[in-house]
PDB file of C-alpha atoms and ligand atoms in Angstrom:
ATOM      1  CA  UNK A   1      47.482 144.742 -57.106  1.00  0.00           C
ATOM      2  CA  UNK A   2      45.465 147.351 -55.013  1.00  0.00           C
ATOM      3  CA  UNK A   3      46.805 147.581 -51.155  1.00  0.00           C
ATOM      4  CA  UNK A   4      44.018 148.583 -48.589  1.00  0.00           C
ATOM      5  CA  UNK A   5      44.776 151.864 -47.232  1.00  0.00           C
ATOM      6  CA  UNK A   6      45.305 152.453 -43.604  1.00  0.00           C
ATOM      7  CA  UNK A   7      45.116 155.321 -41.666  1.00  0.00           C
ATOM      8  CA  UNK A   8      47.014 155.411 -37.866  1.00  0.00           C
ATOM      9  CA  UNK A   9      46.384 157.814 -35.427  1.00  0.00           C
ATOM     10  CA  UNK A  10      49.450 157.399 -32.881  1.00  0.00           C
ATOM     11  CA  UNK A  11      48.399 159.375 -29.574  1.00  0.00           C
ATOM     12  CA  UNK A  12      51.965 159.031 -28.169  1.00  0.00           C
ATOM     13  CA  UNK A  13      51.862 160.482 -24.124  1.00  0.00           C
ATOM     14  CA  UNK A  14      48.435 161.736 -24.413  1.00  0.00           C
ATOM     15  CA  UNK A  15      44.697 161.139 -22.606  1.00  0.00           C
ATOM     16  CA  UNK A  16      43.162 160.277 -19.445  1.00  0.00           C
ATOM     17  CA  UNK A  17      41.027 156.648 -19.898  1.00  0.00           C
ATOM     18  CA  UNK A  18      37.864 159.377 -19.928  1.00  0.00           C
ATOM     19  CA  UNK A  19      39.182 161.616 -22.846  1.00  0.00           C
ATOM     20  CA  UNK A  20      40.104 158.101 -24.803  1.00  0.00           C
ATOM     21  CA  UNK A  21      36.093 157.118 -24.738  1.00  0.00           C
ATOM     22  CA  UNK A  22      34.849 160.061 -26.006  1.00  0.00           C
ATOM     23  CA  UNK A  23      37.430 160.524 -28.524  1.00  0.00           C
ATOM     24  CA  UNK A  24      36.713 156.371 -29.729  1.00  0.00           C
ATOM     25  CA  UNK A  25      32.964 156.623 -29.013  1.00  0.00           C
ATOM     26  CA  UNK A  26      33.067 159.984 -31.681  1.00  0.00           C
ATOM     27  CA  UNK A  27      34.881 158.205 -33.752  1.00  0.00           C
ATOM     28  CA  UNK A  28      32.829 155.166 -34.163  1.00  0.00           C
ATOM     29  CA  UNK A  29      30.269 155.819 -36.087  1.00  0.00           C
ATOM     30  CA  UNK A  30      32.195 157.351 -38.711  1.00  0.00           C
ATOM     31  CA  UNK A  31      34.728 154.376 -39.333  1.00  0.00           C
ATOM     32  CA  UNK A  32      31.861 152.144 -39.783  1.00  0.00           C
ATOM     33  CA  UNK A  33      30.998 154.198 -42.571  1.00  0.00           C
ATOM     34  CA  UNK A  34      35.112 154.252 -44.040  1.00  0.00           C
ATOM     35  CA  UNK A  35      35.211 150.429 -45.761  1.00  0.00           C
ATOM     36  CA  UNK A  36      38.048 150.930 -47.711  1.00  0.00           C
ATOM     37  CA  UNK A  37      40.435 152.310 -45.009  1.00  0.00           C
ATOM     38  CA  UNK A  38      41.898 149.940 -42.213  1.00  0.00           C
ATOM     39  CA  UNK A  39      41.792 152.053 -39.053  1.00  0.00           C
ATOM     40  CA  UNK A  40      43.833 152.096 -35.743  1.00  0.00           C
ATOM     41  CA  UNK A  41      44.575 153.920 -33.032  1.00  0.00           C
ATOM     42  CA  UNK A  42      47.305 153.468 -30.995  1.00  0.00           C
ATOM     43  CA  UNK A  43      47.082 154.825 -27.066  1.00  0.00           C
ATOM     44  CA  UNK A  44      48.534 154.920 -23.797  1.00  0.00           C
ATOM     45  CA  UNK A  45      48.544 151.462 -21.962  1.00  0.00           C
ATOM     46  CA  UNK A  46      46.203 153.047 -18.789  1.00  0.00           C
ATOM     47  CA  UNK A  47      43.196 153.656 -21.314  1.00  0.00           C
ATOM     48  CA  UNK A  48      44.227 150.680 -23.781  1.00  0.00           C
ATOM     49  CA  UNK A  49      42.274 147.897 -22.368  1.00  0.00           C
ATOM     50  CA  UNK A  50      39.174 150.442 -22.785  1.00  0.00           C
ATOM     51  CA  UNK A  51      40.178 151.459 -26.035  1.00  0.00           C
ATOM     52  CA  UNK A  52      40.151 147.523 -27.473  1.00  0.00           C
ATOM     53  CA  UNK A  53      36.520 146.490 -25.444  1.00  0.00           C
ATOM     54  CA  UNK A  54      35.040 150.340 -27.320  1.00  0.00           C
ATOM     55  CA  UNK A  55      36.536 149.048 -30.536  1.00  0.00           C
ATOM     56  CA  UNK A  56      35.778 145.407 -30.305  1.00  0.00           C
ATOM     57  CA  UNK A  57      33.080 145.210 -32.872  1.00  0.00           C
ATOM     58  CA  UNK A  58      34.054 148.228 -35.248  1.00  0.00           C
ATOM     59  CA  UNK A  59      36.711 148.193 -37.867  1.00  0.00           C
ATOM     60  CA  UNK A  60      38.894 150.427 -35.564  1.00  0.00           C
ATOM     61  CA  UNK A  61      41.859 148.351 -34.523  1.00  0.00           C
ATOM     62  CA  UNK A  62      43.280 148.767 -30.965  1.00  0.00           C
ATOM     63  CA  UNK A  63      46.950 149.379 -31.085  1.00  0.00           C
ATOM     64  CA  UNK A  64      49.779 149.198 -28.194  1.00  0.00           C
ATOM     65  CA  UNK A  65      53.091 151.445 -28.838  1.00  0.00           C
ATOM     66  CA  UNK A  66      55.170 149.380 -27.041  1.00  0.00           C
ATOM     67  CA  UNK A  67      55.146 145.975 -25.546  1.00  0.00           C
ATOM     68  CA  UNK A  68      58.581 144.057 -24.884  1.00  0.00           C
ATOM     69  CA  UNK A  69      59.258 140.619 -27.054  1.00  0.00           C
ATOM     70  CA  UNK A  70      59.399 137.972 -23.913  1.00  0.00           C
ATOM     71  CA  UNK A  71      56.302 136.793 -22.597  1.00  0.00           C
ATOM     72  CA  UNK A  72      56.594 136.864 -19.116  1.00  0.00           C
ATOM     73  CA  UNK A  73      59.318 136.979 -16.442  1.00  0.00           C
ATOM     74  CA  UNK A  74      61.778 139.713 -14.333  1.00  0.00           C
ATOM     75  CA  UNK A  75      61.180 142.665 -16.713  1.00  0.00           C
ATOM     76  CA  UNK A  76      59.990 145.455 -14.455  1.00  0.00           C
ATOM     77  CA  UNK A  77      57.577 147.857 -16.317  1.00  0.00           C
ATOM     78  CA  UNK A  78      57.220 145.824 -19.464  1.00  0.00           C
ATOM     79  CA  UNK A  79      53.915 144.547 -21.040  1.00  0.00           C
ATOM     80  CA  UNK A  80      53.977 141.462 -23.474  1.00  0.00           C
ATOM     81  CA  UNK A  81      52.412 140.186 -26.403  1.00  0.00           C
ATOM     82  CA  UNK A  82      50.080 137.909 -24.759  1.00  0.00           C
ATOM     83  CA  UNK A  83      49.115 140.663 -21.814  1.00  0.00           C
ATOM     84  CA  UNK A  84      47.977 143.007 -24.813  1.00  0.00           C
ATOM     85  CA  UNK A  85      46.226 140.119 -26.784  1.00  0.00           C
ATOM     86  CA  UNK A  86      44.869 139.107 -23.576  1.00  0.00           C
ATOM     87  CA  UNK A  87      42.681 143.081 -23.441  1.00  0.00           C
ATOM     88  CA  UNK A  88      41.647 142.775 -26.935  1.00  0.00           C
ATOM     89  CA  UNK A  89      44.688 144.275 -28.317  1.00  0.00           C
ATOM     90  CA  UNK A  90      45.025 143.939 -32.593  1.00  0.00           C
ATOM     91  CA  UNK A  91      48.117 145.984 -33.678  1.00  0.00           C
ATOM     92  CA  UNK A  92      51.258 147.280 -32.860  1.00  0.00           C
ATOM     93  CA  UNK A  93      53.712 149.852 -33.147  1.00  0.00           C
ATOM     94  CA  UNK A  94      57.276 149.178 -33.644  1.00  0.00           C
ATOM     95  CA  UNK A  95      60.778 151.168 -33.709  1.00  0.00           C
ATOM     96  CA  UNK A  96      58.954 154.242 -33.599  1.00  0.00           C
ATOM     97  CA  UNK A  97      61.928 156.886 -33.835  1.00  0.00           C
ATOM     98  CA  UNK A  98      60.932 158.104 -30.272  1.00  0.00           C
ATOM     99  CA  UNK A  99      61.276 154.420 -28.836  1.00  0.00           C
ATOM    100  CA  UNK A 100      64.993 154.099 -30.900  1.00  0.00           C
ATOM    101  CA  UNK A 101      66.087 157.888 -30.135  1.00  0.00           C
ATOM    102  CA  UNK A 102      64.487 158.814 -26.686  1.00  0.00           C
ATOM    103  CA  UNK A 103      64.866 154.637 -25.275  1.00  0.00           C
ATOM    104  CA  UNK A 104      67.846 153.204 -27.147  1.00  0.00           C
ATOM    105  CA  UNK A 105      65.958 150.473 -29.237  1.00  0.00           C
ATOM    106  CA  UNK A 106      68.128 149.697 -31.519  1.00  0.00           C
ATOM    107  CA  UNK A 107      67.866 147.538 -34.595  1.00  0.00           C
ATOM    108  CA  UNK A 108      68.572 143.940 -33.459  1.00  0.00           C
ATOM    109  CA  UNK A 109      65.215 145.155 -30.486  1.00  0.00           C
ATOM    110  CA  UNK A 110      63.113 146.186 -32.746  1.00  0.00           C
ATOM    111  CA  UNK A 111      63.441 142.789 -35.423  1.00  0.00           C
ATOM    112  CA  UNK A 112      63.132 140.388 -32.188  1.00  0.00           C
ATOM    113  CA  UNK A 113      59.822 142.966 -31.261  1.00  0.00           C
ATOM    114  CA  UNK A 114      58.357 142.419 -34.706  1.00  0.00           C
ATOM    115  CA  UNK A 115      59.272 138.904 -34.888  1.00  0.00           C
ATOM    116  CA  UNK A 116      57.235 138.143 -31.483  1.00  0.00           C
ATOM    117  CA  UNK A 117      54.239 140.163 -32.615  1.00  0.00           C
ATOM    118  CA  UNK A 118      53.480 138.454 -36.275  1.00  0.00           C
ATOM    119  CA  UNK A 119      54.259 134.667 -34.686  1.00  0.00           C
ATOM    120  CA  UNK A 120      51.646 135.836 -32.033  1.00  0.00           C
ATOM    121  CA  UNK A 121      49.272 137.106 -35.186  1.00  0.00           C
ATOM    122  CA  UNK A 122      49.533 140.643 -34.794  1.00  0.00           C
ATOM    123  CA  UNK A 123      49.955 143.049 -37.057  1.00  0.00           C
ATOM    124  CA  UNK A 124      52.946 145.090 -36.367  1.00  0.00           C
ATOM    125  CA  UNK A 125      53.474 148.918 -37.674  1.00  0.00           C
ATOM    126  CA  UNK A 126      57.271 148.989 -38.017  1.00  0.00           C
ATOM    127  CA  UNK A 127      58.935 152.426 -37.874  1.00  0.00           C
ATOM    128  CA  UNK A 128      62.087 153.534 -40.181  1.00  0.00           C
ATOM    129  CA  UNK A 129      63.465 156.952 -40.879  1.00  0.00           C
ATOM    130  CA  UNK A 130      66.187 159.251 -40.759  1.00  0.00           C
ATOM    131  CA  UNK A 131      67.494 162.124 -39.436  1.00  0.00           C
ATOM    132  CA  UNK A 132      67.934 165.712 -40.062  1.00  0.00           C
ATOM    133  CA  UNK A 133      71.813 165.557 -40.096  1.00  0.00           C
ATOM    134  CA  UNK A 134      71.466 161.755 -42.182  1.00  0.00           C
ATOM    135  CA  UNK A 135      69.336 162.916 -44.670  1.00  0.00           C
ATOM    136  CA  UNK A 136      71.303 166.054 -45.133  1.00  0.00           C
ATOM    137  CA  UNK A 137      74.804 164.437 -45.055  1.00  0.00           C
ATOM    138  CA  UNK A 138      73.965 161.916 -47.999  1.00  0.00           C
ATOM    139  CA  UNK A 139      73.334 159.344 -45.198  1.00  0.00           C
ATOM    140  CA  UNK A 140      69.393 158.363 -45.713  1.00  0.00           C
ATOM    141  CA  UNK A 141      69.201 155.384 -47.719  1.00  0.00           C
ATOM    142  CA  UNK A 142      72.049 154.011 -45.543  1.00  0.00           C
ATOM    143  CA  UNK A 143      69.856 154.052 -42.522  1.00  0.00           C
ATOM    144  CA  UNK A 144      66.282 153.565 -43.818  1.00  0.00           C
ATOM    145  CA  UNK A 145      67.483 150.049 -46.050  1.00  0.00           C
ATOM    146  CA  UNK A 146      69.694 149.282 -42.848  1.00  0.00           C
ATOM    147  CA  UNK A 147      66.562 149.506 -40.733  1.00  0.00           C
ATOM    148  CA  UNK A 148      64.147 147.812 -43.236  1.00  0.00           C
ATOM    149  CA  UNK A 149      66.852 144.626 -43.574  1.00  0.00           C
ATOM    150  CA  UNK A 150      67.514 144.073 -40.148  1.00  0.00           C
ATOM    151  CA  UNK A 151      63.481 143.347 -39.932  1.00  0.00           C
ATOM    152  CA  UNK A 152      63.428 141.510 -42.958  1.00  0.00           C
ATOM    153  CA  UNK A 153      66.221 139.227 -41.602  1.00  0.00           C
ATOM    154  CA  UNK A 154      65.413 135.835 -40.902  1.00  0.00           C
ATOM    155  CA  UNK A 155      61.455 136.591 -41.267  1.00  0.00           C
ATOM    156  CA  UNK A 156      59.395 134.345 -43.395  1.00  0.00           C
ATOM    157  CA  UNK A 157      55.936 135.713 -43.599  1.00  0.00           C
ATOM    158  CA  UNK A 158      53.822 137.381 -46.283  1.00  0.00           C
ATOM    159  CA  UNK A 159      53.901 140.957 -47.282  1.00  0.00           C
ATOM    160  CA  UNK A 160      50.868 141.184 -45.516  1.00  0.00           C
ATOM    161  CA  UNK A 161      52.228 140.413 -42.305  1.00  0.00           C
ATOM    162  CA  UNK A 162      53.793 143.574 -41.648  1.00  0.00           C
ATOM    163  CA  UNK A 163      53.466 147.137 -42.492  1.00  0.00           C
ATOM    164  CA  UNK A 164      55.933 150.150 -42.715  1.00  0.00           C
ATOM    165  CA  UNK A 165      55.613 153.333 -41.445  1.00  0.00           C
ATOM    166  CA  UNK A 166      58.434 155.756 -43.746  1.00  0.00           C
ATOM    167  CA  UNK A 167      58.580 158.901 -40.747  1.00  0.00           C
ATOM    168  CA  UNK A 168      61.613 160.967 -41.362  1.00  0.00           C
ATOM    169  CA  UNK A 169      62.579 162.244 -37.635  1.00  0.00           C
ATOM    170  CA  UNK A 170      62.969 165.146 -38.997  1.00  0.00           C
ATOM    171  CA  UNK A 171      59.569 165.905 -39.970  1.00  0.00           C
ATOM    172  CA  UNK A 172      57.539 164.361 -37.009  1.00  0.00           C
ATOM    173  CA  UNK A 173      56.137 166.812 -34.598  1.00  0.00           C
ATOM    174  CA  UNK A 174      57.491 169.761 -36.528  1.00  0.00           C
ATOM    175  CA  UNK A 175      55.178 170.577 -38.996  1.00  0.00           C
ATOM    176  CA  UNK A 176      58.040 170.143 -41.445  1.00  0.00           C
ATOM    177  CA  UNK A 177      56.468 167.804 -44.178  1.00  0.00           C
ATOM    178  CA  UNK A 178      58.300 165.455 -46.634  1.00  0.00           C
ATOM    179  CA  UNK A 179      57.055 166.603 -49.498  1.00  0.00           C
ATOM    180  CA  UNK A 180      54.435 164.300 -51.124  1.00  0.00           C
ATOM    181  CA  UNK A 181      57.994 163.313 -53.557  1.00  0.00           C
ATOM    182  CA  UNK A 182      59.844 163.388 -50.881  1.00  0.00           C
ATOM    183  CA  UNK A 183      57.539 160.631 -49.513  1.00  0.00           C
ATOM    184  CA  UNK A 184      56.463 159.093 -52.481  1.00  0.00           C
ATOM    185  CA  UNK A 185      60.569 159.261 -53.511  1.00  0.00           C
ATOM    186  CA  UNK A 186      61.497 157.167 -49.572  1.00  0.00           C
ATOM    187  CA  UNK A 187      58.561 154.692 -49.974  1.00  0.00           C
ATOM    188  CA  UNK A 188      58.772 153.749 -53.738  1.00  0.00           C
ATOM    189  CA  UNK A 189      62.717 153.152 -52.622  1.00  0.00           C
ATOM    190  CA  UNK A 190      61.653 150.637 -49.818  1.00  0.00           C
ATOM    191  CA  UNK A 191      59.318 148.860 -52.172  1.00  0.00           C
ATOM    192  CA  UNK A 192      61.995 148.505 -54.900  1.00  0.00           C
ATOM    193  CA  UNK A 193      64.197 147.324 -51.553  1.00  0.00           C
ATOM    194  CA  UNK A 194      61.389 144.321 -50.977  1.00  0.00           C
ATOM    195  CA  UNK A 195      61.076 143.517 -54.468  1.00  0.00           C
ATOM    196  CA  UNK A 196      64.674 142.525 -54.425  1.00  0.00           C
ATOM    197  CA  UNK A 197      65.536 141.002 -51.188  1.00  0.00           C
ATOM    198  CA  UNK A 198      62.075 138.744 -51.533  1.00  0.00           C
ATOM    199  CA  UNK A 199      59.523 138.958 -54.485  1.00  0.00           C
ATOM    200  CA  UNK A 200      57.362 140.964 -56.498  1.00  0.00           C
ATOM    201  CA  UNK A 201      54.252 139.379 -54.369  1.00  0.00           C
ATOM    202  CA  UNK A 202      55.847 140.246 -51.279  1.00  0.00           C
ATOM    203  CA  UNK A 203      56.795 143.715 -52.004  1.00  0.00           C
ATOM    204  CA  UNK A 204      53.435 144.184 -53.895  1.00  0.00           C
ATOM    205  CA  UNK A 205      51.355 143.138 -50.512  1.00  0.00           C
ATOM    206  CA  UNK A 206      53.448 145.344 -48.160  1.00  0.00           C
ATOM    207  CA  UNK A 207      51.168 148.464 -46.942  1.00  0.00           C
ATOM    208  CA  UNK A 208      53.649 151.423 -46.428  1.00  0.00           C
ATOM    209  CA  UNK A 209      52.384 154.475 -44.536  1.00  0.00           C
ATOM    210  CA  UNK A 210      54.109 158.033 -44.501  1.00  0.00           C
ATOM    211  CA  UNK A 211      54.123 159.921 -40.876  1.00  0.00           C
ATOM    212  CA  UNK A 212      55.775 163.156 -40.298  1.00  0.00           C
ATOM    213  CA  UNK A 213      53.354 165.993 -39.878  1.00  0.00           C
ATOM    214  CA  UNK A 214      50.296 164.775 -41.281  1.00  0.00           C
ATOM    215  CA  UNK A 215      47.163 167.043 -41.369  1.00  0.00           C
ATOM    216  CA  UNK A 216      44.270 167.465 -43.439  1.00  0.00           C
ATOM    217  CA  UNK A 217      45.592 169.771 -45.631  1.00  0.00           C
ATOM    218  CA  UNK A 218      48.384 168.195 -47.119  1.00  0.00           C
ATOM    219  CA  UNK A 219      46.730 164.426 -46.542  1.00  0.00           C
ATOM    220  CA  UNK A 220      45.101 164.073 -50.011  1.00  0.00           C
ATOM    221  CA  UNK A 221      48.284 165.120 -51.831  1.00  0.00           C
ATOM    222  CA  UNK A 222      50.633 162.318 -49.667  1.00  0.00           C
ATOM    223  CA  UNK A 223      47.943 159.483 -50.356  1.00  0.00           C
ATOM    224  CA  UNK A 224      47.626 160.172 -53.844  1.00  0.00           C
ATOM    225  CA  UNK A 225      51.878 158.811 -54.443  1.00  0.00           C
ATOM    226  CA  UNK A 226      51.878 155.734 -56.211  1.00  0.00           C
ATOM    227  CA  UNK A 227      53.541 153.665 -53.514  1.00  0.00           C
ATOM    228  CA  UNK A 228      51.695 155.758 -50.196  1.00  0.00           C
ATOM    229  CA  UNK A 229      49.371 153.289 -48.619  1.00  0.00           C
ATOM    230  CA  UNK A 230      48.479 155.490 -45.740  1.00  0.00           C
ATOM    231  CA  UNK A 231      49.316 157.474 -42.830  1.00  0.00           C
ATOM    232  CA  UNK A 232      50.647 157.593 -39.510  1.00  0.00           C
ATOM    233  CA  UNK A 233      49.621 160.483 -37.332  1.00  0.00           C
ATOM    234  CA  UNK A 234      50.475 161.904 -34.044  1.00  0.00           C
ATOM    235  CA  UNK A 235      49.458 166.175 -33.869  1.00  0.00           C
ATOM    236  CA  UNK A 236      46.634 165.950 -36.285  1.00  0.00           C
ATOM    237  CA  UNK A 237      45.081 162.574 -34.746  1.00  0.00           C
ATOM    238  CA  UNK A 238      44.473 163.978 -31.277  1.00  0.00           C
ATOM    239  CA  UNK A 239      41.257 165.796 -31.922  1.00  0.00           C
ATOM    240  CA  UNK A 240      38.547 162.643 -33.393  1.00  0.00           C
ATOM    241  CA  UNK A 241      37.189 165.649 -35.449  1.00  0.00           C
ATOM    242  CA  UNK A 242      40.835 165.815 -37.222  1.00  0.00           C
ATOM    243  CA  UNK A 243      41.667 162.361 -37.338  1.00  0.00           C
ATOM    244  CA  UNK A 244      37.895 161.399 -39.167  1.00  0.00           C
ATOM    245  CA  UNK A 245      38.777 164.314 -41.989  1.00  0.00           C
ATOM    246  CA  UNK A 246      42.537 162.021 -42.582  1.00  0.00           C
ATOM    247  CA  UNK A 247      40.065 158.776 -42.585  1.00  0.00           C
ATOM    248  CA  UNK A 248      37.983 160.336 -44.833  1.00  0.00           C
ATOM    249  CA  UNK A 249      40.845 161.534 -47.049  1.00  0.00           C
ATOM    250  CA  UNK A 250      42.387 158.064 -47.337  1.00  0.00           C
ATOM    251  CA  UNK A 251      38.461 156.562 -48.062  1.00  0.00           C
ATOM    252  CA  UNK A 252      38.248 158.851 -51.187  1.00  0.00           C
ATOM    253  CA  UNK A 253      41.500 158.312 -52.503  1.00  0.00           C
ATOM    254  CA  UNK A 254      41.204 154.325 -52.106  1.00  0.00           C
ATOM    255  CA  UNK A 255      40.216 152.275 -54.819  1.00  0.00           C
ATOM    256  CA  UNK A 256      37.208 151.134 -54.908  1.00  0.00           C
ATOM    257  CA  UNK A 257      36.964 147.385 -53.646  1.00  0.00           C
ATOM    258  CA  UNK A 258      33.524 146.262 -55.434  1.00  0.00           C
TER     259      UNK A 258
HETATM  260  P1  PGA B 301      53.265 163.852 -36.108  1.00  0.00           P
HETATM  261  O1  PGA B 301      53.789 162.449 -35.501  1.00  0.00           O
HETATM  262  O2  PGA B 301      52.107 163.533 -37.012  1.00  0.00           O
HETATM  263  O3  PGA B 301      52.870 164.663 -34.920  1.00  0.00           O
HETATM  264  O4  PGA B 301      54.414 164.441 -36.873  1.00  0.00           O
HETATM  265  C1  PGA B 301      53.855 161.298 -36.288  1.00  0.00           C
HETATM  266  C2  PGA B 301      54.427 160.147 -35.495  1.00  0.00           C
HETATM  267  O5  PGA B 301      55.322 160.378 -34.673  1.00  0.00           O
HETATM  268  O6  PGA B 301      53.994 158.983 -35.653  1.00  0.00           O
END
């Protein structure tokens, strides 16, 4: 079964509404030109609204990094699901190791967040990964297959419901790549994890990105594992000129859909 690729550019803390349209309006023309690659770009909430009406009729997806799982109510500085659908928003991210480490979601948060967001029909980008001090004490798998069940728990959807991101913490914002087995080696592990807990169809559908230090030299190599559906991309996404070269990476090494 071929997965459709996808290629995220996560912005993080980053650009005024102005910089956001002329980083979208560059980008533009060249996703329309990328039909093999799902696109989205996931922004600040100030310029989010102008990033979904920009994006509305192109293949670019507009993505929120963080919304909160009730709909409405006393929850002072929150956004929710319907306040995001209600701008145009299509995607978003979830458990991204900044959210668990720097704002205590843990993993019971980030199931209930990714619960809300497919019942509500959007596609979430759930984050899982491991430390420095995990991966080097043995620890890994213990925390990446802990993370990936407590989302799989009690969820009945399709594998192509959801997508993974695999983004070590120890590679993200360092420059310190996985290497592509390294990658390849995390991702083909959560597969095998799907496989068993739910089916071959399920874990077959599943898209499952790699982030950590992403850039256009080292892109091609990453996309070309087996089990690598894409990428998710903070540094090397913030210039439009940067984050077209990773779309364009992920377009040639996509199989061909005709
Ligand atoms: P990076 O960030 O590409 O700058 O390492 C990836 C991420 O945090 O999603």
């Amino acid at each position: 079964m071929t997965r459709r690729s996808m290629m995220a550019a996560n912005w993080k803390m980053n650009k005024t509404v102005r910089e956001a349209q002329d980083y979208v309006a560059a980008l533009i023309p060249h996703a329309t030109d990328a039909s093999n690659v799902d696109m989205a770009v996931f922004t600040p909430l100030t310029c989010l609204g102008e990033v979904a009406r920009m994006t509305e009729d192109s293949p670019v997806l507009a993505g929120a990094q963080n919304f909160y799982f009730e709909d409405s109510g006393a929850f002072t500085g929150e956004v929710s699901i319907p306040m995001l659908q209600d701008i145009g928003v299509k995607t978003v991210l979830v458990g991204h190791s900044e959210r668990r480490e720097v704002f205590g979601e843990d993993d019971a948060m980030v199931a209930r967040k990714t619960k809300r967001a497919i019942e509500a029909g959007l596609l979430p980008v759930v984050c899982v990964g491991e430390t420095k001090e995990e991966r080097d004490g043995g620890g890994m798998w213990d925390k990446v297959s802990g993370q990936v069940n407590a989302v799989l728990e009690g969820l009945d959807v399709g594998g192509d419901a959801i997508v993974f991101a695999y983004e070590p913490i120890w590679a993200i914002g360092t420059g310190d790549t996985a290497s592509p087995e390294d990658a390849q080696d995390a991702i083909g592990q959560i597969r095998k994890l799907l496989r068993e807990s739910r089916d071959d169809a399920f874990a077959d559908a599943v898209r499952i990105l790699y982030g950590g230090s992403v850039k256009p030299g080292n892109v091609a190599e990453i996309m070309s594992q087996e089990d690598v559906d894409g990428g998710l991309v903070g540094g090397a996404a913030l210039e439009v000129d940067s984050f077209v070269e990773l779309i364009q990476a992920a377009e040639d090494s996509a199989p061909d859909e005709e």
